Coordinates of C-alpha atoms and ligand atoms in Angstrom, one line a residue:
X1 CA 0.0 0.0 0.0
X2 CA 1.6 3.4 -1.2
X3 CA 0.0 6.0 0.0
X4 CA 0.6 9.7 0.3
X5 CA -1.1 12.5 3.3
X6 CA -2.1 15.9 2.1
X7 CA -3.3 18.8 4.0
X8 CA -2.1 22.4 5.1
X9 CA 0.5 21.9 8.3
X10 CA -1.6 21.5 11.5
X11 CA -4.5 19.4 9.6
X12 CA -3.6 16.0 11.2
X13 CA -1.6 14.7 8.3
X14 CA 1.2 13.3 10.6
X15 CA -1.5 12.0 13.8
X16 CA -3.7 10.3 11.0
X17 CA -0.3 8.7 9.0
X18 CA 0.5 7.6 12.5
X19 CA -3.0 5.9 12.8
X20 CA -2.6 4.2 9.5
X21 CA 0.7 3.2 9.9
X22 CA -0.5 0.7 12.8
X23 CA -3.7 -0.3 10.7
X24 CA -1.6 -1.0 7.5
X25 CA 1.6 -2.1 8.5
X26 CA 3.7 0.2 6.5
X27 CA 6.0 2.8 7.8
X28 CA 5.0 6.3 8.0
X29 CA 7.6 9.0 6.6
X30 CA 7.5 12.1 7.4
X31 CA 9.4 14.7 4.9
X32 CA 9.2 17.2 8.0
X33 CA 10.3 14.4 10.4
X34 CA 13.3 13.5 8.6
X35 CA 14.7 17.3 8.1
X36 CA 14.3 17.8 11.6
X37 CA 15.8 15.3 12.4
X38 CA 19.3 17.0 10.2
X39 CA 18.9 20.2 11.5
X40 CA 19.4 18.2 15.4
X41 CA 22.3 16.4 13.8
X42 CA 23.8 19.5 12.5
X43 CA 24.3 17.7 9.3
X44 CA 25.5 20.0 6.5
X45 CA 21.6 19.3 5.0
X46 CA 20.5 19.9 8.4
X47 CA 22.2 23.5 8.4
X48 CA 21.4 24.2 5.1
X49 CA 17.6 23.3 5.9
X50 CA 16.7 25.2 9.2
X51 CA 16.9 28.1 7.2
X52 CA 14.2 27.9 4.8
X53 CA 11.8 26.0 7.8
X54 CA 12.2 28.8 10.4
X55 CA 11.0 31.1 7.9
X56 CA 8.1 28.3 7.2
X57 CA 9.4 28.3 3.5
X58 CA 9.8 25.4 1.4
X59 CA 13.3 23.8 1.5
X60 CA 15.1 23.5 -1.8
X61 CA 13.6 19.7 -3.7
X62 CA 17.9 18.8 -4.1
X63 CA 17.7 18.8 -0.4
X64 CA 14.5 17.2 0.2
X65 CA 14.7 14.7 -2.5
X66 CA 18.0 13.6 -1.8
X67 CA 16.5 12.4 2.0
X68 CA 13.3 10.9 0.4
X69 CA 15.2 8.7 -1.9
X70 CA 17.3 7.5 0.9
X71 CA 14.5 6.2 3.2
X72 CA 12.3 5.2 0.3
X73 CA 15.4 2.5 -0.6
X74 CA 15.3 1.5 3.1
X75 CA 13.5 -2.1 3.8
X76 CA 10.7 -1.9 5.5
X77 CA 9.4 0.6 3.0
X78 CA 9.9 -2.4 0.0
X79 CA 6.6 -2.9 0.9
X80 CA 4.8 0.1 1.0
X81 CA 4.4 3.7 2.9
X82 CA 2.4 6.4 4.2
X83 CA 4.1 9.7 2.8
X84 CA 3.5 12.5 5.2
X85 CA 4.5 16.0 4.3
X86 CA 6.0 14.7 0.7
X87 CA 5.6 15.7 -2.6
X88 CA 4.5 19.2 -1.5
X89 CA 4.6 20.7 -5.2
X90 CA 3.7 19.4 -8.5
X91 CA 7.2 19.1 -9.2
X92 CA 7.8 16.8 -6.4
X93 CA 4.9 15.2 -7.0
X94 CA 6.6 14.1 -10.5
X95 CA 9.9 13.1 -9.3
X96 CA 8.0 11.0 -6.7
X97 CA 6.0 9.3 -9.8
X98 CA 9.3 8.6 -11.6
X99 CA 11.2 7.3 -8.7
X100 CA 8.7 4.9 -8.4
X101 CA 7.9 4.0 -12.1
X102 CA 11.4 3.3 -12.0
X103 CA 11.2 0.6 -9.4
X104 CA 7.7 -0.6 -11.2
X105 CA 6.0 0.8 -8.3
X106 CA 3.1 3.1 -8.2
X107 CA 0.9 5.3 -5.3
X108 CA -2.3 3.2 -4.7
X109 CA -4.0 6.4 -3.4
X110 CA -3.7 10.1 -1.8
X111 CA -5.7 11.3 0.7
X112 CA -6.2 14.8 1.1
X113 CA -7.2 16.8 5.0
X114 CA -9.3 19.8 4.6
X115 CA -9.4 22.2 7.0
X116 CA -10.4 26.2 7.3
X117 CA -7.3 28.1 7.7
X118 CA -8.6 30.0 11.9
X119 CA -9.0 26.2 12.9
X120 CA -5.2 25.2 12.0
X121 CA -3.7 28.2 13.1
X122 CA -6.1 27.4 16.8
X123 CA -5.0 23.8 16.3
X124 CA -1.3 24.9 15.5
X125 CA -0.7 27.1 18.6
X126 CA -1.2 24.6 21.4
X127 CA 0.8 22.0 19.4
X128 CA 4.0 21.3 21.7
X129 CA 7.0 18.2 20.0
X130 CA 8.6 16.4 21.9
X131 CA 12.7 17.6 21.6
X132 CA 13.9 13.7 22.4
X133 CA 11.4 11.7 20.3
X134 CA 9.3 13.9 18.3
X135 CA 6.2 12.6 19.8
X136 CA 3.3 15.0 19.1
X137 CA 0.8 17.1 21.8
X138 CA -1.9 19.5 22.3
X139 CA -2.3 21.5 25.2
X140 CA -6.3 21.3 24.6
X141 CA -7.0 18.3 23.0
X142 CA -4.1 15.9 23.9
X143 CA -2.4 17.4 26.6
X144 CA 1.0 15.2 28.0
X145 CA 0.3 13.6 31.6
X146 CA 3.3 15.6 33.3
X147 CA 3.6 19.4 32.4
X148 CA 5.8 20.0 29.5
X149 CA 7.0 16.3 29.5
X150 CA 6.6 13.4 27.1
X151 CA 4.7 10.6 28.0
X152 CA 6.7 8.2 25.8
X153 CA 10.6 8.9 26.9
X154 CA 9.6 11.9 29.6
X155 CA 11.8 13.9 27.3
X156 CA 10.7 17.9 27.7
X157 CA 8.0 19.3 25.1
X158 CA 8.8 22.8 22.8
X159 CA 6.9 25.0 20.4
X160 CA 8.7 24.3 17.3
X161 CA 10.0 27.7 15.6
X162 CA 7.9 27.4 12.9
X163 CA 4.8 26.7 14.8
X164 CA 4.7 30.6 15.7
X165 CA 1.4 32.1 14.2
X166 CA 3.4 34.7 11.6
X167 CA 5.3 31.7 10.6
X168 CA 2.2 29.8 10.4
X169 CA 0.0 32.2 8.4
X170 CA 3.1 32.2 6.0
X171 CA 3.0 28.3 6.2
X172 CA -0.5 28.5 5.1
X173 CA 0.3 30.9 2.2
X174 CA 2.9 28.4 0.8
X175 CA 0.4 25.7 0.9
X176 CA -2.3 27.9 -0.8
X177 CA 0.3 28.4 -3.8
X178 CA 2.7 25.7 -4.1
X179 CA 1.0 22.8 -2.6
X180 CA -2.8 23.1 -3.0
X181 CA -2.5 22.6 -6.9
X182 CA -1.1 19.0 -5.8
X183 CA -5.5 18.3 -5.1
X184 CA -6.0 18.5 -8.8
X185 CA -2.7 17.0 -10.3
X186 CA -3.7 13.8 -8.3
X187 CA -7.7 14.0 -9.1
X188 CA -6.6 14.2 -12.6
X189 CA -4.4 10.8 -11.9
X190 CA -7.8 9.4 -10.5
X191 CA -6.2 8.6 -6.8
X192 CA -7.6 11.7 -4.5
X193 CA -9.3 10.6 -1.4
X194 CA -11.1 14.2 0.2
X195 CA -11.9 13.7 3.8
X196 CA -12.9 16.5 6.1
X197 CA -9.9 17.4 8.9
X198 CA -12.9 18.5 11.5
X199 CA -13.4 16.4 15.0
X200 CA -11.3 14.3 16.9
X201 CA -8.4 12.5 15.7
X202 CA -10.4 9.2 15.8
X203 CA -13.4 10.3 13.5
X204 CA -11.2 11.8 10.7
X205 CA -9.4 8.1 10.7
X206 CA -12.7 6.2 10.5
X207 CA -13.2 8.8 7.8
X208 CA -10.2 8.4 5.9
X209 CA -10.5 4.2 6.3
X210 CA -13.6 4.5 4.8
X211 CA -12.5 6.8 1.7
X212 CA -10.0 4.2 1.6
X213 CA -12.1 1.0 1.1
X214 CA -9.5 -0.7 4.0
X215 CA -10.7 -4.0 4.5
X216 CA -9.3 -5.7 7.6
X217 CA -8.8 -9.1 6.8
X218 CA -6.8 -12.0 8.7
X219 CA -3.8 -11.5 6.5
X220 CA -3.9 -7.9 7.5
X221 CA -5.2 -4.4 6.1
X222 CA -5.4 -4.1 2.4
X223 CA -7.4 -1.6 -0.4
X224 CA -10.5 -3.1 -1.6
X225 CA -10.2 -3.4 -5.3
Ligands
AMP301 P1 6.1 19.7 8.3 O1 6.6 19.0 9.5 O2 5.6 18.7 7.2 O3 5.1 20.7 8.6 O4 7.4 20.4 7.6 C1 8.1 21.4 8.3 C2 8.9 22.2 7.4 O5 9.9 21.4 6.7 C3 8.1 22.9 6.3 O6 7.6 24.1 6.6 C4 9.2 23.1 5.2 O7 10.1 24.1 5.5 C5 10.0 21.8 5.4 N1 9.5 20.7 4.5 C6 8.9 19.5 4.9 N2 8.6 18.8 3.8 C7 9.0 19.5 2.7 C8 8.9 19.2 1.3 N3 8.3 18.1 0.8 N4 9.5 20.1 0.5 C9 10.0 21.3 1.0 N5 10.1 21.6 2.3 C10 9.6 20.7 3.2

C-alpha cells in the first residue's frame, strides 16, 4: 500500500499517517520528520535546511529529494508507505512518480485533510513536539500527563520555531500556492481521497478508512479493489 497524506501543516496529516501506519503495516515517513531530524544532527543538510523551515518556506527539492530517496530504498518501506508531508509541489509530485515508475512501483492512493485556515492556526498554537522523540501534543485536546513532558521517553516538550502564528499564516500561504494545486494534479491521476480534517483525531481516521475502502482481513489491512 503506497500512499501519500495531504493537507495544510496543523491538519492532522502526521496524527492520521501515525494511525494508518498501525492499521496498514507500513511505515510512515515524514518529509518534515526527517529534516528535523538533520537540523538536530547538525548535518550540513540539516544546516542548510533550518533556514528555509524557520521562515516556514519550502526547502530546496535537491535537499528534500535527496533524504526521500534514501529512506524510500530502506526495507521496511519495499513494501509500501504512508508519505506525510511529501511531494509538496507538483514538481515533487513528478519526481516522486518517476522514482517509483522506475522501481515498477506506483501510489495506490492520496488522501487529502481539509481544514479552514482560523482552525489550524487554533490547532497549530497549542501544538508542543517532543525535543527527544518527536512525539506529538496539544495543550487542549491531547495534553501530556506531566507538564511539558513526554509521555513516551519523559523527554521535555517545545513549540517548534515554525509553529509561531506569523510563521504559520506564512506556512498557510505556501500551501495555498505551491502545494494546494497537488488536489487536482492527483484527481486528474484518478487517486484523490477528500476527507474532512474536522473532529477528533479518531473520527477523521474512520473517515479516511472508509474513503480508503480498507478491508481488515486475517492476512492484515489491504485496499479493496
Ligand atoms: P512539516 O513537519 O511537514 O510541517 O514540515 C516542516 C517544514 O519542513 C516545512 O515548513 C518546510 O520548511 C520543510 N519541508 C517539509 N517537507 C517538505 C517538502 N516536501 N518540500 C520542501 N520543504 C519541506
Amino acid at each position: 500500500m503506497r500512499l501519500v497524506m495531504l493537507g495544510p501543516p496543523g491538519a492532522g496529516k502526521g496524527t492520521q499517517a501515525m494511525l494508518l501506519e498501525a492499521k496498514l503495516g507500513a511505515p510512515q515517513i515524514a518529509s518534515g520528520d526527517l529534516l528535523r531530524s538533520a537540523v538536530r544532527s547538525r548535518t550540513a543538510l540539516g544546516v542548510e535546511a533550518k533556514r528555509f523551515m524557520d521562515k516556514g518556506a519550502l526547502v530546496p527539492d535537491d535537499l528534500v529529494l535527496q533524504l526521500i530517496d534514501d529512506r524510500l530504498r530502506e526495507p521496511d518501506a519495499a513494501g509500501g508507505f504512508i508519505l506525510d508531508g511529501f511531494p509538496r509541489t507538483v514538481s515533487q509530485a513528478e519526481t516522486l512518480g518517476r522514482m517509483l515508475a522506475a522501481r515498477k512501483q506506483a501510489l495506490d492512493k492520496v488522501v487529502a485533510i481539509v481544514l479552514p485556515d482560523e482552525e489550524i492556526i487554533k490547532r497549530i498554537s497549542g501544538r508542543r513536539t517532543c525535543k527527544n522523540c518527536g512525539a506529538m501534543y496539544h495543550l487542549i485536546f491531547d495534553p501530556p500527563r506531566n507538564h511539558n513532558l513526554c509521555n513516551k521517553c519523559n523527554g521535555e516538550l517545545y513549540q517548534r520555531d515554525d509553529d509561531a502564528e506569523d510563521t504559520v499564516r506564512m506556512r498557510l500561504q505556501v500551501y495555498a500556492g505551491s502545494t494546494r494545486p497537488l488536489l487536482d494534479y492527483y484527481g486528474r491521476l484518478g487517486l484523490l481521497v477528500q476527507v474532512e480534517g474536522t473532529g477528533r483525531a479518531d473520527e477523521v481516521q474512520r473517515r479516511i478508512v472508509a474513503g480508503l475502502g480498507v478491508t481488515e482481513s486475517g492476512s492484515g489491512a489491504g485496499l479493496k479493489p
